[in-house]
Every structure is written in C-alpha cells, then in structure tokens.
C-alpha cells in the first residue's frame, strides 16, 4: 500500500521509515511526491493537528495520506511545551538551547515531580476525506542534564526509567520499540491492514 507521509521533519521521516520496515506500507515523502505545504497547526490537540496536516495533503494529492503530530508534555510545567513543542522558544531555536531552558525551568525539582511523556498522534486520511486517528505515548521524566546524541528534538533530556538512560542514548531500534511514534504507527498498521485493496 502506498501512502504519502505529510511531514516536513526529516527526523520523523527517518523514524517512520525504520518503524514501517517490514510492514506492507510504502511510505512516500511529500518531497518525493512533489508536494509541499506548511499547514498551519491551528488545532488544540495533537489529534486535531495531525488531521489538519494529513487532510490538507490528501485533498491536494488525492492519495491515502498519513501525518504525525507529536510533542513533549512536562507535568510540572502544566504539560508544556505540548502541541507547541516544535514552536517552543521559536521554530528556529536550536534544540540544545530549548533543552537547556527546560532544564533550567526544572532546576531543583525532585524526580517524582519531573514526570513527562512524549505523545504522538498519527492520522490517516483516505482520498474520500474520511479519517482514522491513533495516539501513542511514552512515559518518562525530565533528566537533570542533557545526555546522548541519537534521536532528535527533546530526546537528550527525556529519561526513560525502564532503560535507565535518555531516549537519545537508545539505539534507533530500541527507541522505536517503545516510543510514542512506534506505538502509534503499529496501531495504525492494524487499521491499514483492514483497508480494502491492501
Ligand atoms: P511536521 O509538522 O512537518 O511533521 P514538526 O517538527 O513541525 O514537523 P510537530 O509539529 O509534530 O512536527 O512537532 C513535533 C516536535 O515535538 C518535534 O519537532 C520535537 O521537538 C518534538 N518531538 C516529537 N517527537 C519526538 C521524539 O521522538 N523525540 C524528540 N522530540 C520529539
């Protein structure tokens, strides 16, 4: 099954390709499909924004389309940066700066109050406009210092208790096995397998 993945984020795309390897899904990037659109994320939930991105592209290319809207929720900060994760401190601010600022805002906060999660909503929009959305999460807590160079974004400050390290210290395979994105895409696979013609 061929689907467009409506994302401009190369790091996401790399993970999406790794996770869907061996699944009966051929992922076509917007770039490869010859489409580009920077959809305004005006929704108030991950699910709404994933739908906005997937439906905008599906309406233009008339092909089955997936999109991912994801982010980091830090409980102590009232679930910030949440749906604003890529826009936090400005879209062009480098992640080492964003991560250092979040660590600063949590200075002196004990481990039990540093709980956080990565959330990933994946939305599938059919050419007829109907849609399905799933959500995957990965629970953890905000580390006390930046560690690791794998992954992207907030991975270097996201401590995964079951692994005893940050998600930036995990191999891509280990991260994908437990990540919000891995979980959401495996749930979406179940839906896609039931699609007619697949
Ligand atoms: P598209 O909308 O084009 O897909 P984007 O980067 O703008 O790309 P989002 O609006 O969904 O995507 O923002 C997701 C942000 O959440 C991302 O830029 C990271 O800052 C953070 N994030 C999501 N998943 C992550 C992960 O697995 N590891 C680290 N940070 C992650």
Short mmCIF file of C-alpha atoms and ligand atoms in Angstrom, two decimals:
data_model
loop_
_atom_site.label_atom_id
_atom_site.label_comp_id
_atom_site.label_asym_id
_atom_site.label_seq_id
_atom_site.Cartn_x
_atom_site.Cartn_y
_atom_site.Cartn_z
CA UNK A 1 0.00 0.00 0.00
CA UNK A 2 1.36 3.41 -0.98
CA UNK A 3 0.78 6.30 1.39
CA UNK A 4 2.07 9.84 1.46
CA UNK A 5 3.54 10.87 4.81
CA UNK A 6 2.77 14.54 5.28
CA UNK A 7 5.75 15.76 7.27
CA UNK A 8 8.49 18.27 6.65
CA UNK A 9 10.52 16.86 9.55
CA UNK A 10 13.35 14.64 8.23
CA UNK A 11 13.99 13.13 11.69
CA UNK A 12 10.40 11.96 11.97
CA UNK A 13 10.53 10.60 8.43
CA UNK A 14 13.67 8.59 9.23
CA UNK A 15 11.97 7.01 12.27
CA UNK A 16 8.74 6.41 10.33
CA UNK A 17 10.68 4.58 7.60
CA UNK A 18 12.51 2.46 10.19
CA UNK A 19 9.30 1.60 12.08
CA UNK A 20 7.33 0.68 8.93
CA UNK A 21 10.13 -1.51 7.57
CA UNK A 22 8.71 -4.99 7.06
CA UNK A 23 5.14 -3.65 7.10
CA UNK A 24 3.19 -3.76 3.88
CA UNK A 25 3.25 0.04 3.63
CA UNK A 26 5.31 2.06 1.17
CA UNK A 27 5.95 5.50 2.63
CA UNK A 28 6.27 8.32 0.11
CA UNK A 29 7.59 11.60 1.44
CA UNK A 30 5.96 14.86 0.40
CA UNK A 31 9.23 15.75 -1.31
CA UNK A 32 9.21 12.53 -3.38
CA UNK A 33 5.54 13.06 -4.22
CA UNK A 34 6.36 16.58 -5.39
CA UNK A 35 4.10 18.27 -2.82
CA UNK A 36 4.97 20.77 -0.22
CA UNK A 37 2.77 22.58 2.20
CA UNK A 38 3.37 24.11 5.56
CA UNK A 39 -0.03 23.58 7.12
CA UNK A 40 -0.94 25.96 9.91
CA UNK A 41 -1.35 23.91 13.08
CA UNK A 42 -4.41 25.68 14.49
CA UNK A 43 -5.82 22.69 16.38
CA UNK A 44 -5.85 22.48 20.18
CA UNK A 45 -4.92 18.77 20.37
CA UNK A 46 -2.29 16.52 18.76
CA UNK A 47 -5.13 14.66 17.04
CA UNK A 48 -6.63 17.81 15.50
CA UNK A 49 -3.27 18.96 14.20
CA UNK A 50 -2.43 15.54 12.75
CA UNK A 51 -5.79 15.62 10.94
CA UNK A 52 -5.16 19.15 9.64
CA UNK A 53 -1.81 18.11 8.17
CA UNK A 54 -2.99 14.82 6.63
CA UNK A 55 -6.25 16.22 5.22
CA UNK A 56 -4.56 19.22 3.62
CA UNK A 57 -2.20 16.97 1.67
CA UNK A 58 -4.81 14.28 0.88
CA UNK A 59 -7.07 16.97 -0.59
CA UNK A 60 -4.28 18.07 -2.91
CA UNK A 61 -2.78 14.75 -3.98
CA UNK A 62 -5.92 12.51 -3.83
CA UNK A 63 -3.87 9.70 -2.30
CA UNK A 64 -4.09 8.00 1.12
CA UNK A 65 -2.14 10.24 3.47
CA UNK A 66 -0.68 9.91 6.95
CA UNK A 67 0.54 12.67 9.27
CA UNK A 68 2.16 12.73 12.70
CA UNK A 69 1.66 15.43 15.30
CA UNK A 70 3.79 14.90 18.33
CA UNK A 71 5.39 16.59 21.29
CA UNK A 72 6.62 16.53 24.86
CA UNK A 73 4.29 17.09 27.83
CA UNK A 74 6.02 18.06 31.10
CA UNK A 75 3.60 17.72 34.01
CA UNK A 76 5.39 20.24 36.27
CA UNK A 77 5.02 22.87 33.51
CA UNK A 78 1.30 22.26 33.01
CA UNK A 79 2.03 19.94 30.05
CA UNK A 80 4.20 22.49 28.25
CA UNK A 81 5.52 22.55 25.56
CA UNK A 82 2.85 20.05 24.38
CA UNK A 83 1.38 20.82 20.98
CA UNK A 84 3.78 23.77 20.78
CA UNK A 85 6.87 21.55 21.05
CA UNK A 86 8.40 22.49 17.71
CA UNK A 87 7.37 26.16 18.15
CA UNK A 88 8.67 26.40 21.76
CA UNK A 89 11.08 29.39 22.02
CA UNK A 90 10.71 29.82 18.25
CA UNK A 91 10.83 27.26 15.44
CA UNK A 92 14.44 28.14 14.55
CA UNK A 93 15.88 28.00 18.06
CA UNK A 94 18.39 25.12 18.23
CA UNK A 95 17.36 22.19 20.44
CA UNK A 96 20.38 22.44 22.78
CA UNK A 97 19.06 25.91 23.70
CA UNK A 98 15.44 24.72 24.13
CA UNK A 99 16.59 21.73 26.18
CA UNK A 100 18.84 23.86 28.40
CA UNK A 101 15.94 26.24 29.06
CA UNK A 102 13.60 23.40 30.05
CA UNK A 103 16.27 22.01 32.40
CA UNK A 104 16.65 25.48 33.90
CA UNK A 105 12.88 25.74 34.49
CA UNK A 106 13.01 22.42 36.33
CA UNK A 107 16.08 23.23 38.43
CA UNK A 108 15.69 21.89 41.97
CA UNK A 109 12.51 19.96 41.11
CA UNK A 110 12.72 16.42 42.54
CA UNK A 111 12.47 13.34 40.32
CA UNK A 112 8.93 12.45 41.36
CA UNK A 113 7.74 15.82 40.05
CA UNK A 114 9.67 15.63 36.77
CA UNK A 115 7.24 13.24 35.08
CA UNK A 116 6.74 13.75 31.35
CA UNK A 117 5.64 11.94 28.24
CA UNK A 118 6.11 12.01 24.52
CA UNK A 119 2.81 11.92 22.65
CA UNK A 120 2.31 11.04 19.00
CA UNK A 121 -1.00 11.25 17.15
CA UNK A 122 -0.99 9.65 13.72
CA UNK A 123 -3.88 10.45 11.40
CA UNK A 124 -4.79 8.61 8.21
CA UNK A 125 -6.95 10.40 5.65
CA UNK A 126 -8.45 8.48 2.72
CA UNK A 127 -8.89 10.08 -0.70
CA UNK A 128 -12.64 10.40 0.09
CA UNK A 129 -11.78 12.58 3.10
CA UNK A 130 -12.70 10.10 5.84
CA UNK A 131 -10.09 9.60 8.54
CA UNK A 132 -8.77 7.49 11.43
CA UNK A 133 -6.55 8.71 14.25
CA UNK A 134 -4.49 6.87 16.85
CA UNK A 135 -2.31 8.01 19.77
CA UNK A 136 0.86 6.50 21.20
CA UNK A 137 2.67 7.71 24.33
CA UNK A 138 6.00 7.05 26.04
CA UNK A 139 6.19 7.86 29.76
CA UNK A 140 9.37 9.09 31.40
CA UNK A 141 10.77 12.06 33.24
CA UNK A 142 12.93 15.07 32.57
CA UNK A 143 16.61 14.28 33.18
CA UNK A 144 18.91 16.57 35.20
CA UNK A 145 21.30 17.07 32.32
CA UNK A 146 21.49 16.66 28.57
CA UNK A 147 22.71 13.18 27.54
CA UNK A 148 23.00 11.26 24.28
CA UNK A 149 23.18 12.15 20.61
CA UNK A 150 20.75 9.74 18.95
CA UNK A 151 17.19 10.67 18.10
CA UNK A 152 16.29 14.36 17.80
CA UNK A 153 14.48 17.24 19.47
CA UNK A 154 13.90 16.69 23.18
CA UNK A 155 15.38 13.16 23.30
CA UNK A 156 18.56 14.26 25.17
CA UNK A 157 16.53 15.44 28.21
CA UNK A 158 13.93 12.64 28.23
CA UNK A 159 14.89 9.96 30.76
CA UNK A 160 13.31 6.56 30.20
CA UNK A 161 13.18 4.81 33.62
CA UNK A 162 12.78 1.28 32.19
CA UNK A 163 16.00 1.72 30.18
CA UNK A 164 17.95 3.80 32.72
CA UNK A 165 19.03 6.39 30.15
CA UNK A 166 17.67 9.16 27.95
CA UNK A 167 15.92 8.35 24.70
CA UNK A 168 18.88 10.00 22.93
CA UNK A 169 21.12 7.28 24.40
CA UNK A 170 18.96 4.48 23.00
CA UNK A 171 19.73 2.85 19.65
CA UNK A 172 17.14 3.73 16.98
CA UNK A 173 15.79 0.15 17.20
CA UNK A 174 15.36 0.32 20.98
CA UNK A 175 13.72 3.74 20.82
CA UNK A 176 11.29 2.67 18.08
CA UNK A 177 10.28 -0.40 20.05
CA UNK A 178 8.98 1.67 23.00
CA UNK A 179 8.42 5.12 21.53
CA UNK A 180 5.18 7.07 21.16
CA UNK A 181 5.74 7.04 17.37
CA UNK A 182 6.46 3.31 17.24
CA UNK A 183 3.31 2.54 19.24
CA UNK A 184 1.09 4.85 17.17
CA UNK A 185 2.39 3.50 13.84
CA UNK A 186 1.94 -0.11 14.92
CA UNK A 187 -1.66 0.73 15.90
CA UNK A 188 -2.16 2.43 12.55
CA UNK A 189 -0.83 -0.65 10.77
CA UNK A 190 -3.78 -2.64 12.19
CA UNK A 191 -6.16 -0.11 10.63
CA UNK A 192 -4.38 0.00 7.28
CA UNK A 193 -4.38 -3.79 7.04
CA UNK A 194 -8.20 -3.69 7.05
CA UNK A 195 -8.36 -1.16 4.22
CA UNK A 196 -9.89 -2.51 1.00
CA UNK A 197 -7.32 -3.23 -1.67
CA UNK A 198 -4.46 -3.70 0.79
P1 LIG B 1 5.72 18.31 10.70
O1 LIG B 1 4.59 19.11 11.32
O2 LIG B 1 6.08 18.76 9.33
O3 LIG B 1 5.51 16.83 10.79
P2 LIG B 1 7.18 19.31 13.03
O4 LIG B 1 8.58 19.12 13.52
O5 LIG B 1 6.65 20.72 12.96
O6 LIG B 1 7.06 18.58 11.59
P3 LIG B 1 5.28 18.70 15.13
O7 LIG B 1 4.53 19.97 14.98
O8 LIG B 1 4.51 17.42 15.30
O9 LIG B 1 6.24 18.42 13.89
O10 LIG B 1 6.28 18.88 16.36
C1 LIG B 1 6.91 17.79 16.90
C2 LIG B 1 8.00 18.27 17.85
O11 LIG B 1 7.91 17.51 19.07
C3 LIG B 1 9.37 17.95 17.28
O12 LIG B 1 9.83 19.00 16.48
C4 LIG B 1 10.18 17.72 18.54
O13 LIG B 1 10.53 18.94 19.12
C5 LIG B 1 9.17 17.06 19.47
N1 LIG B 1 9.23 15.59 19.32
C6 LIG B 1 8.27 14.78 18.77
N2 LIG B 1 8.66 13.51 18.75
C7 LIG B 1 9.90 13.50 19.30
C8 LIG B 1 10.82 12.47 19.53
O14 LIG B 1 10.59 11.22 19.16
N3 LIG B 1 11.99 12.80 20.10
C9 LIG B 1 12.25 14.06 20.44
N4 LIG B 1 11.44 15.10 20.24
C10 LIG B 1 10.26 14.82 19.67
#
